[in-house]
mmCIF file with all atom_site columns, C-alpha atoms in Angstrom:
data_model
loop_
_atom_site.group_PDB
_atom_site.id
_atom_site.type_symbol
_atom_site.label_atom_id
_atom_site.label_alt_id
_atom_site.label_comp_id
_atom_site.label_asym_id
_atom_site.label_entity_id
_atom_site.label_seq_id
_atom_site.pdbx_PDB_ins_code
_atom_site.Cartn_x
_atom_site.Cartn_y
_atom_site.Cartn_z
_atom_site.occupancy
_atom_site.B_iso_or_equiv
_atom_site.pdbx_formal_charge
_atom_site.auth_seq_id
_atom_site.auth_comp_id
_atom_site.auth_asym_id
_atom_site.auth_atom_id
_atom_site.pdbx_PDB_model_num
ATOM 1   C CA . MET A 1 1   ? 27.417 -25.768 -8.522  1.00 0.00 ? 3   MET A CA 1
ATOM 2   C CA . ASP A 1 2   ? 30.376 -23.577 -9.544  1.00 0.00 ? 4   ASP A CA 1
ATOM 3   C CA . GLY A 1 3   ? 32.609 -26.599 -8.686  1.00 0.00 ? 5   GLY A CA 1
ATOM 4   C CA . VAL A 1 4   ? 31.124 -27.283 -5.157  1.00 0.00 ? 6   VAL A CA 1
ATOM 5   C CA . ASP A 1 5   ? 29.015 -30.452 -4.567  1.00 0.00 ? 7   ASP A CA 1
ATOM 6   C CA . TYR A 1 6   ? 25.786 -30.085 -2.525  1.00 0.00 ? 8   TYR A CA 1
ATOM 7   C CA . PRO A 1 7   ? 23.791 -33.295 -1.563  1.00 0.00 ? 9   PRO A CA 1
ATOM 8   C CA . ALA A 1 8   ? 20.327 -33.428 -2.794  1.00 0.00 ? 10  ALA A CA 1
ATOM 9   C CA . VAL A 1 9   ? 17.176 -35.550 -1.582  1.00 0.00 ? 11  VAL A CA 1
ATOM 10  C CA . ASN A 1 10  ? 15.726 -38.038 -4.011  1.00 0.00 ? 12  ASN A CA 1
ATOM 11  C CA . ASN A 1 11  ? 12.009 -37.832 -3.207  1.00 0.00 ? 13  ASN A CA 1
ATOM 12  C CA . GLY A 1 12  ? 11.272 -41.294 -4.725  1.00 0.00 ? 14  GLY A CA 1
ATOM 13  C CA . ASP A 1 13  ? 8.646  -39.899 -7.373  1.00 0.00 ? 15  ASP A CA 1
ATOM 14  C CA . GLY A 1 14  ? 10.778 -38.687 -10.007 1.00 0.00 ? 16  GLY A CA 1
ATOM 15  C CA . THR A 1 15  ? 11.724 -35.549 -8.381  1.00 0.00 ? 17  THR A CA 1
ATOM 16  C CA . TRP A 1 16  ? 14.589 -34.199 -6.217  1.00 0.00 ? 18  TRP A CA 1
ATOM 17  C CA . THR A 1 17  ? 14.864 -31.473 -3.719  1.00 0.00 ? 19  THR A CA 1
ATOM 18  C CA . LEU A 1 18  ? 17.873 -29.295 -2.498  1.00 0.00 ? 20  LEU A CA 1
ATOM 19  C CA . ALA A 1 19  ? 17.124 -28.013 1.012   1.00 0.00 ? 21  ALA A CA 1
ATOM 20  C CA . ASP A 1 20  ? 16.456 -24.418 1.574   1.00 0.00 ? 22  ASP A CA 1
ATOM 21  C CA . ASN A 1 21  ? 19.484 -22.466 2.660   1.00 0.00 ? 23  ASN A CA 1
ATOM 22  C CA . THR A 1 22  ? 21.851 -25.191 1.441   1.00 0.00 ? 24  THR A CA 1
ATOM 23  C CA . LEU A 1 23  ? 23.432 -22.976 -1.213  1.00 0.00 ? 25  LEU A CA 1
ATOM 24  C CA . PRO A 1 24  ? 25.310 -19.843 -0.575  1.00 0.00 ? 26  PRO A CA 1
ATOM 25  C CA . ALA A 1 25  ? 23.747 -16.508 -1.603  1.00 0.00 ? 27  ALA A CA 1
ATOM 26  C CA . LEU A 1 26  ? 24.541 -16.283 -5.428  1.00 0.00 ? 28  LEU A CA 1
ATOM 27  C CA . THR A 1 27  ? 26.139 -13.241 -6.778  1.00 0.00 ? 29  THR A CA 1
ATOM 28  C CA . ASP A 1 28  ? 24.717 -11.542 -10.001 1.00 0.00 ? 30  ASP A CA 1
ATOM 29  C CA . GLY A 1 29  ? 25.736 -13.356 -13.069 1.00 0.00 ? 31  GLY A CA 1
ATOM 30  C CA . PRO A 1 30  ? 25.787 -16.910 -14.670 1.00 0.00 ? 32  PRO A CA 1
ATOM 31  C CA . HIS A 1 31  ? 26.280 -19.782 -12.475 1.00 0.00 ? 33  HIS A CA 1
ATOM 32  C CA . THR A 1 32  ? 26.802 -23.481 -13.859 1.00 0.00 ? 34  THR A CA 1
ATOM 33  C CA . ILE A 1 33  ? 24.633 -26.245 -12.192 1.00 0.00 ? 35  ILE A CA 1
ATOM 34  C CA . THR A 1 34  ? 25.351 -29.810 -12.743 1.00 0.00 ? 36  THR A CA 1
ATOM 35  C CA . VAL A 1 35  ? 23.079 -32.463 -11.313 1.00 0.00 ? 37  VAL A CA 1
ATOM 36  C CA . THR A 1 36  ? 24.052 -36.041 -10.933 1.00 0.00 ? 38  THR A CA 1
ATOM 37  C CA . ALA A 1 37  ? 22.012 -39.005 -10.113 1.00 0.00 ? 39  ALA A CA 1
ATOM 38  C CA . THR A 1 38  ? 23.655 -42.381 -9.288  1.00 0.00 ? 40  THR A CA 1
ATOM 39  C CA . ASP A 1 39  ? 21.662 -45.583 -9.119  1.00 0.00 ? 41  ASP A CA 1
ATOM 40  C CA . ALA A 1 40  ? 22.402 -48.547 -7.006  1.00 0.00 ? 42  ALA A CA 1
ATOM 41  C CA . ALA A 1 41  ? 24.372 -50.230 -9.733  1.00 0.00 ? 43  ALA A CA 1
ATOM 42  C CA . GLY A 1 42  ? 26.645 -47.136 -9.870  1.00 0.00 ? 44  GLY A CA 1
ATOM 43  C CA . ASN A 1 43  ? 25.169 -45.888 -13.071 1.00 0.00 ? 45  ASN A CA 1
ATOM 44  C CA . ALA A 1 44  ? 25.431 -41.894 -13.168 1.00 0.00 ? 46  ALA A CA 1
ATOM 45  C CA . GLY A 1 45  ? 23.237 -39.718 -15.279 1.00 0.00 ? 47  GLY A CA 1
ATOM 46  C CA . THR A 1 46  ? 23.978 -35.942 -15.402 1.00 0.00 ? 48  THR A CA 1
ATOM 47  C CA . ASP A 1 47  ? 22.183 -32.705 -16.607 1.00 0.00 ? 49  ASP A CA 1
ATOM 48  C CA . THR A 1 48  ? 23.817 -29.235 -16.670 1.00 0.00 ? 50  THR A CA 1
ATOM 49  C CA . ALA A 1 49  ? 22.160 -25.786 -16.954 1.00 0.00 ? 51  ALA A CA 1
ATOM 50  C CA . VAL A 1 50  ? 23.146 -22.310 -16.336 1.00 0.00 ? 52  VAL A CA 1
ATOM 51  C CA . VAL A 1 51  ? 21.304 -20.230 -13.766 1.00 0.00 ? 53  VAL A CA 1
ATOM 52  C CA . THR A 1 52  ? 21.829 -16.553 -14.016 1.00 0.00 ? 54  THR A CA 1
ATOM 53  C CA . ILE A 1 53  ? 21.092 -14.380 -11.097 1.00 0.00 ? 55  ILE A CA 1
ATOM 54  C CA . ASP A 1 54  ? 20.028 -10.592 -11.986 1.00 0.00 ? 56  ASP A CA 1
ATOM 55  C CA . THR A 1 55  ? 19.033 -8.449  -9.068  1.00 0.00 ? 57  THR A CA 1
ATOM 56  C CA . THR A 1 56  ? 19.568 -5.075  -10.887 1.00 0.00 ? 58  THR A CA 1
ATOM 57  C CA . ALA A 1 57  ? 16.622 -2.942  -12.025 1.00 0.00 ? 59  ALA A CA 1
ATOM 58  C CA . PRO A 1 58  ? 16.610 -1.600  -15.422 1.00 0.00 ? 60  PRO A CA 1
ATOM 59  C CA . ASN A 1 59  ? 16.992 2.060   -16.014 1.00 0.00 ? 61  ASN A CA 1
ATOM 60  C CA . ALA A 1 60  ? 13.659 4.069   -16.231 1.00 0.00 ? 62  ALA A CA 1
ATOM 61  C CA . PRO A 1 61  ? 12.109 4.192   -19.775 1.00 0.00 ? 63  PRO A CA 1
ATOM 62  C CA . VAL A 1 62  ? 12.601 7.311   -21.653 1.00 0.00 ? 64  VAL A CA 1
ATOM 63  C CA . LEU A 1 63  ? 9.314  8.471   -23.369 1.00 0.00 ? 65  LEU A CA 1
ATOM 64  C CA . ASP A 1 64  ? 9.383  10.239  -26.494 1.00 0.00 ? 66  ASP A CA 1
ATOM 65  C CA . PRO A 1 65  ? 7.388  13.733  -26.803 1.00 0.00 ? 67  PRO A CA 1
ATOM 66  C CA . ILE A 1 66  ? 3.659  12.820  -26.331 1.00 0.00 ? 68  ILE A CA 1
ATOM 67  C CA . ASN A 1 67  ? 0.632  14.482  -27.883 1.00 0.00 ? 69  ASN A CA 1
ATOM 68  C CA . ALA A 1 68  ? -3.071 13.753  -27.742 1.00 0.00 ? 70  ALA A CA 1
ATOM 69  C CA . THR A 1 69  ? -3.389 11.369  -30.677 1.00 0.00 ? 71  THR A CA 1
ATOM 70  C CA . ASP A 1 70  ? -0.061 9.700   -31.909 1.00 0.00 ? 72  ASP A CA 1
ATOM 71  C CA . PRO A 1 71  ? 1.242  6.419   -30.242 1.00 0.00 ? 73  PRO A CA 1
ATOM 72  C CA . VAL A 1 72  ? 3.003  6.708   -27.061 1.00 0.00 ? 74  VAL A CA 1
ATOM 73  C CA . SER A 1 73  ? 6.727  5.466   -27.515 1.00 0.00 ? 75  SER A CA 1
ATOM 74  C CA . GLY A 1 74  ? 10.205 5.459   -26.343 1.00 0.00 ? 76  GLY A CA 1
ATOM 75  C CA . THR A 1 75  ? 13.160 3.477   -25.215 1.00 0.00 ? 77  THR A CA 1
ATOM 76  C CA . ALA A 1 76  ? 13.825 1.041   -22.498 1.00 0.00 ? 78  ALA A CA 1
ATOM 77  C CA . GLU A 1 77  ? 16.086 -1.913  -21.812 1.00 0.00 ? 79  GLU A CA 1
ATOM 78  C CA . PRO A 1 78  ? 15.929 -4.347  -24.605 1.00 0.00 ? 80  PRO A CA 1
ATOM 79  C CA . GLY A 1 79  ? 13.597 -7.298  -24.020 1.00 0.00 ? 81  GLY A CA 1
ATOM 80  C CA . SER A 1 80  ? 12.003 -5.598  -20.940 1.00 0.00 ? 82  SER A CA 1
ATOM 81  C CA . THR A 1 81  ? 8.311  -5.472  -20.462 1.00 0.00 ? 83  THR A CA 1
ATOM 82  C CA . VAL A 1 82  ? 7.174  -1.761  -20.557 1.00 0.00 ? 84  VAL A CA 1
ATOM 83  C CA . THR A 1 83  ? 3.963  -0.715  -18.596 1.00 0.00 ? 85  THR A CA 1
ATOM 84  C CA . VAL A 1 84  ? 2.508  2.538   -19.572 1.00 0.00 ? 86  VAL A CA 1
ATOM 85  C CA . SER A 1 85  ? 0.185  4.180   -17.259 1.00 0.00 ? 87  SER A CA 1
ATOM 86  C CA . PHE A 1 86  ? -2.250 6.851   -18.285 1.00 0.00 ? 88  PHE A CA 1
ATOM 87  C CA . PRO A 1 87  ? -3.881 9.581   -16.266 1.00 0.00 ? 89  PRO A CA 1
ATOM 88  C CA . ASP A 1 88  ? -7.281 7.814   -16.531 1.00 0.00 ? 90  ASP A CA 1
ATOM 89  C CA . GLY A 1 89  ? -5.943 4.583   -14.597 1.00 0.00 ? 91  GLY A CA 1
ATOM 90  C CA . THR A 1 90  ? -5.615 2.571   -17.807 1.00 0.00 ? 92  THR A CA 1
ATOM 91  C CA . THR A 1 91  ? -2.343 0.776   -18.533 1.00 0.00 ? 93  THR A CA 1
ATOM 92  C CA . ALA A 1 92  ? -0.879 -0.668  -21.804 1.00 0.00 ? 94  ALA A CA 1
ATOM 93  C CA . THR A 1 93  ? 2.046  -3.283  -21.956 1.00 0.00 ? 95  THR A CA 1
ATOM 94  C CA . VAL A 1 94  ? 4.529  -3.954  -24.508 1.00 0.00 ? 96  VAL A CA 1
ATOM 95  C CA . VAL A 1 95  ? 7.951  -5.856  -24.778 1.00 0.00 ? 97  VAL A CA 1
ATOM 96  C CA . ALA A 1 96  ? 10.811 -3.550  -25.874 1.00 0.00 ? 98  ALA A CA 1
ATOM 97  C CA . GLY A 1 97  ? 12.675 -4.504  -29.022 1.00 0.00 ? 99  GLY A CA 1
ATOM 98  C CA . THR A 1 98  ? 16.146 -5.500  -29.448 1.00 0.00 ? 100 THR A CA 1
ATOM 99  C CA . ASP A 1 99  ? 17.048 -1.983  -30.011 1.00 0.00 ? 101 ASP A CA 1
ATOM 100 C CA . GLY A 1 100 ? 15.110 -0.889  -26.845 1.00 0.00 ? 102 GLY A CA 1
ATOM 101 C CA . SER A 1 101 ? 12.370 0.762   -28.761 1.00 0.00 ? 103 SER A CA 1
ATOM 102 C CA . TRP A 1 102 ? 8.624  0.446   -27.691 1.00 0.00 ? 104 TRP A CA 1
ATOM 103 C CA . SER A 1 103 ? 5.224  1.798   -28.706 1.00 0.00 ? 105 SER A CA 1
ATOM 104 C CA . VAL A 1 104 ? 1.675  1.418   -27.402 1.00 0.00 ? 106 VAL A CA 1
ATOM 105 C CA . PRO A 1 105 ? -1.536 2.884   -28.799 1.00 0.00 ? 107 PRO A CA 1
ATOM 106 C CA . ASN A 1 106 ? -2.575 6.382   -27.501 1.00 0.00 ? 108 ASN A CA 1
ATOM 107 C CA . PRO A 1 107 ? -5.818 5.904   -25.501 1.00 0.00 ? 109 PRO A CA 1
ATOM 108 C CA . GLY A 1 108 ? -7.266 9.163   -27.349 1.00 0.00 ? 110 GLY A CA 1
ATOM 109 C CA . ASN A 1 109 ? -8.234 10.938  -24.158 1.00 0.00 ? 111 ASN A CA 1
ATOM 110 C CA . LEU A 1 110 ? -5.054 12.618  -23.289 1.00 0.00 ? 112 LEU A CA 1
ATOM 111 C CA . VAL A 1 111 ? -4.962 16.388  -22.703 1.00 0.00 ? 113 VAL A CA 1
ATOM 112 C CA . ASP A 1 112 ? -2.345 19.086  -22.572 1.00 0.00 ? 114 ASP A CA 1
ATOM 113 C CA . GLY A 1 113 ? -0.370 18.716  -19.314 1.00 0.00 ? 115 GLY A CA 1
ATOM 114 C CA . ASP A 1 114 ? -1.407 15.260  -18.565 1.00 0.00 ? 116 ASP A CA 1
ATOM 115 C CA . THR A 1 115 ? 1.400  12.953  -17.211 1.00 0.00 ? 117 THR A CA 1
ATOM 116 C CA . VAL A 1 116 ? 2.227  9.584   -18.643 1.00 0.00 ? 118 VAL A CA 1
ATOM 117 C CA . THR A 1 117 ? 4.579  7.009   -16.911 1.00 0.00 ? 119 THR A CA 1
ATOM 118 C CA . ALA A 1 118 ? 6.216  4.091   -17.766 1.00 0.00 ? 120 ALA A CA 1
ATOM 119 C CA . THR A 1 119 ? 8.099  1.261   -15.971 1.00 0.00 ? 121 THR A CA 1
ATOM 120 C CA . ALA A 1 120 ? 10.244 -1.431  -17.355 1.00 0.00 ? 122 ALA A CA 1
ATOM 121 C CA . THR A 1 121 ? 10.471 -4.872  -15.907 1.00 0.00 ? 123 THR A CA 1
ATOM 122 C CA . ASP A 1 122 ? 13.403 -7.083  -16.901 1.00 0.00 ? 124 ASP A CA 1
ATOM 123 C CA . PRO A 1 123 ? 12.987 -10.848 -17.697 1.00 0.00 ? 125 PRO A CA 1
ATOM 124 C CA . ALA A 1 124 ? 14.337 -11.522 -14.182 1.00 0.00 ? 126 ALA A CA 1
ATOM 125 C CA . GLY A 1 125 ? 11.376 -9.589  -12.510 1.00 0.00 ? 127 GLY A CA 1
ATOM 126 C CA . ASN A 1 126 ? 13.420 -6.534  -11.501 1.00 0.00 ? 128 ASN A CA 1
ATOM 127 C CA . ILE A 1 127 ? 11.287 -3.327  -11.962 1.00 0.00 ? 129 ILE A CA 1
ATOM 128 C CA . SER A 1 128 ? 12.626 0.086   -12.925 1.00 0.00 ? 130 SER A CA 1
ATOM 129 C CA . LEU A 1 129 ? 11.856 3.456   -11.436 1.00 0.00 ? 131 LEU A CA 1
ATOM 130 C CA . PRO A 1 130 ? 9.206  5.217   -13.504 1.00 0.00 ? 132 PRO A CA 1
ATOM 131 C CA . GLY A 1 131 ? 9.907  7.400   -16.505 1.00 0.00 ? 133 GLY A CA 1
ATOM 132 C CA . THR A 1 132 ? 7.526  10.185  -17.071 1.00 0.00 ? 134 THR A CA 1
ATOM 133 C CA . GLY A 1 133 ? 6.382  12.253  -19.980 1.00 0.00 ? 135 GLY A CA 1
ATOM 134 C CA . THR A 1 134 ? 4.001  15.363  -20.125 1.00 0.00 ? 136 THR A CA 1
ATOM 135 C CA . VAL A 1 135 ? 1.394  15.490  -22.814 1.00 0.00 ? 137 VAL A CA 1
ATOM 136 C CA . SER A 1 136 ? 1.818  18.519  -25.025 1.00 0.00 ? 138 SER A CA 1
ATOM 137 C CA . ALA A 1 137 ? -0.883 19.705  -27.286 1.00 0.00 ? 139 ALA A CA 1
ATOM 138 C CA . ASP A 1 138 ? 1.984  21.173  -29.819 1.00 0.00 ? 140 ASP A CA 1
ATOM 139 C CA . ILE A 1 139 ? 4.880  19.009  -30.228 1.00 0.00 ? 141 ILE A CA 1
ATOM 140 C CA . THR A 1 140 ? 5.639  20.296  -33.993 1.00 0.00 ? 142 THR A CA 1
ATOM 141 C CA . PRO A 1 141 ? 8.454  22.720  -34.216 1.00 0.00 ? 143 PRO A CA 1
ATOM 142 C CA . PRO A 1 142 ? 7.663  25.763  -36.238 1.00 0.00 ? 144 PRO A CA 1
ATOM 143 C CA . VAL A 1 143 ? 8.905  25.967  -39.840 1.00 0.00 ? 145 VAL A CA 1
ATOM 144 C CA . VAL A 1 144 ? 11.029 29.102  -40.379 1.00 0.00 ? 146 VAL A CA 1
ATOM 145 C CA . ALA A 1 145 ? 12.868 30.294  -43.318 1.00 0.00 ? 147 ALA A CA 1
ATOM 146 C CA . LEU A 1 146 ? 15.389 32.978  -44.206 1.00 0.00 ? 148 LEU A CA 1
ATOM 147 C CA . ASP A 1 147 ? 14.991 34.998  -47.367 1.00 0.00 ? 149 ASP A CA 1
ATOM 148 C CA . ASP A 1 148 ? 18.019 35.185  -49.539 1.00 0.00 ? 150 ASP A CA 1
ATOM 149 C CA . VAL A 1 149 ? 19.861 38.508  -49.641 1.00 0.00 ? 151 VAL A CA 1
ATOM 150 C CA . LEU A 1 150 ? 22.500 39.867  -51.863 1.00 0.00 ? 152 LEU A CA 1
ATOM 151 C CA . THR A 1 151 ? 23.405 43.412  -51.114 1.00 0.00 ? 153 THR A CA 1
ATOM 152 C CA . ASN A 1 152 ? 26.054 46.075  -50.793 1.00 0.00 ? 154 ASN A CA 1
ATOM 153 C CA . ASP A 1 153 ? 24.598 47.252  -47.559 1.00 0.00 ? 155 ASP A CA 1
ATOM 154 C CA . SER A 1 154 ? 26.827 46.156  -44.510 1.00 0.00 ? 156 SER A CA 1
ATOM 155 C CA . THR A 1 155 ? 23.665 46.091  -42.237 1.00 0.00 ? 157 THR A CA 1
ATOM 156 C CA . PRO A 1 156 ? 21.146 44.458  -44.367 1.00 0.00 ? 158 PRO A CA 1
ATOM 157 C CA . ALA A 1 157 ? 17.481 43.959  -43.130 1.00 0.00 ? 159 ALA A CA 1
ATOM 158 C CA . LEU A 1 158 ? 16.897 40.279  -42.819 1.00 0.00 ? 160 LEU A CA 1
ATOM 159 C CA . THR A 1 159 ? 13.340 38.889  -43.363 1.00 0.00 ? 161 THR A CA 1
ATOM 160 C CA . GLY A 1 160 ? 11.766 35.477  -43.781 1.00 0.00 ? 162 GLY A CA 1
ATOM 161 C CA . THR A 1 161 ? 8.700  33.429  -43.092 1.00 0.00 ? 163 THR A CA 1
ATOM 162 C CA . VAL A 1 162 ? 7.442  31.349  -39.999 1.00 0.00 ? 164 VAL A CA 1
ATOM 163 C CA . ASN A 1 163 ? 4.495  29.274  -39.995 1.00 0.00 ? 165 ASN A CA 1
ATOM 164 C CA . ASP A 1 164 ? 3.526  29.756  -36.248 1.00 0.00 ? 166 ASP A CA 1
ATOM 165 C CA . PRO A 1 165 ? 2.237  33.258  -35.369 1.00 0.00 ? 167 PRO A CA 1
ATOM 166 C CA . THR A 1 166 ? 3.311  32.887  -31.705 1.00 0.00 ? 168 THR A CA 1
ATOM 167 C CA . ALA A 1 167 ? 6.789  31.368  -32.301 1.00 0.00 ? 169 ALA A CA 1
ATOM 168 C CA . THR A 1 168 ? 9.846  33.357  -30.936 1.00 0.00 ? 170 THR A CA 1
ATOM 169 C CA . VAL A 1 169 ? 12.213 34.152  -33.827 1.00 0.00 ? 171 VAL A CA 1
ATOM 170 C CA . VAL A 1 170 ? 15.975 34.554  -33.150 1.00 0.00 ? 172 VAL A CA 1
ATOM 171 C CA . VAL A 1 171 ? 18.421 35.163  -35.855 1.00 0.00 ? 173 VAL A CA 1
ATOM 172 C CA . ASN A 1 172 ? 21.979 34.080  -35.336 1.00 0.00 ? 174 ASN A CA 1
ATOM 173 C CA . VAL A 1 173 ? 24.881 35.933  -37.172 1.00 0.00 ? 175 VAL A CA 1
ATOM 174 C CA . ASP A 1 174 ? 28.281 34.617  -36.617 1.00 0.00 ? 176 ASP A CA 1
ATOM 175 C CA . GLY A 1 175 ? 27.440 33.226  -33.317 1.00 0.00 ? 177 GLY A CA 1
ATOM 176 C CA . VAL A 1 176 ? 25.499 36.082  -31.934 1.00 0.00 ? 178 VAL A CA 1
ATOM 177 C CA . ASP A 1 177 ? 21.751 35.904  -31.308 1.00 0.00 ? 179 ASP A CA 1
ATOM 178 C CA . TYR A 1 178 ? 19.541 38.924  -32.189 1.00 0.00 ? 180 TYR A CA 1
ATOM 179 C CA . PRO A 1 179 ? 15.770 38.872  -31.630 1.00 0.00 ? 181 PRO A CA 1
ATOM 180 C CA . ALA A 1 180 ? 13.577 39.191  -34.504 1.00 0.00 ? 182 ALA A CA 1
ATOM 181 C CA . VAL A 1 181 ? 9.888  40.422  -34.668 1.00 0.00 ? 183 VAL A CA 1
ATOM 182 C CA . ASN A 1 182 ? 7.116  37.747  -35.513 1.00 0.00 ? 184 ASN A CA 1
ATOM 183 C CA . ASN A 1 183 ? 4.606  39.776  -37.499 1.00 0.00 ? 185 ASN A CA 1
ATOM 184 C CA . GLY A 1 184 ? 2.047  37.271  -36.730 1.00 0.00 ? 186 GLY A CA 1
ATOM 185 C CA . ASP A 1 185 ? 1.180  37.021  -40.468 1.00 0.00 ? 187 ASP A CA 1
ATOM 186 C CA . GLY A 1 186 ? 3.541  34.325  -41.628 1.00 0.00 ? 188 GLY A CA 1
ATOM 187 C CA . THR A 1 187 ? 6.509  36.653  -41.767 1.00 0.00 ? 189 THR A CA 1
ATOM 188 C CA . TRP A 1 188 ? 9.265  37.856  -39.496 1.00 0.00 ? 190 TRP A CA 1
ATOM 189 C CA . THR A 1 189 ? 11.610 40.894  -39.620 1.00 0.00 ? 191 THR A CA 1
#
């Protein structure tokens, strides 16, 4: 292994064994292993494989905004197995795609304020810290519009529409924020 020979025991039943603690502790990364068996006539057969050591846990998954009905989704280490845990104790498992994206069905019983957690387990078995997301009843941003104004008044009254009667409306003019009034009827002034 890695250019060093280690004697193994032929078990006589078609298997061989390398005694525990014979190898030094292997560092993270790939290691080339070559096994050679030599018979009484001096004929040698070999096989080579790469053993990759990975002791590093993946980063915690990132959860997209969660609501009560849409699938729960996010990103994690590509190829890792993502386990999503819901407040009722149920779990859902999925393998993250090559781009790291993943999605599981929403259980349908999530309510505003619930916490959903997800962990990622890489192919070597390392488990990430949990990523968390909080269920929000409202994850849709309000739609706001500014009415066109053509005037000779240097302090024009600005108005527009907003589809959320509780949204805070702020008007930015040349980098300066000014609070506007949401009239609660679909308009702001």
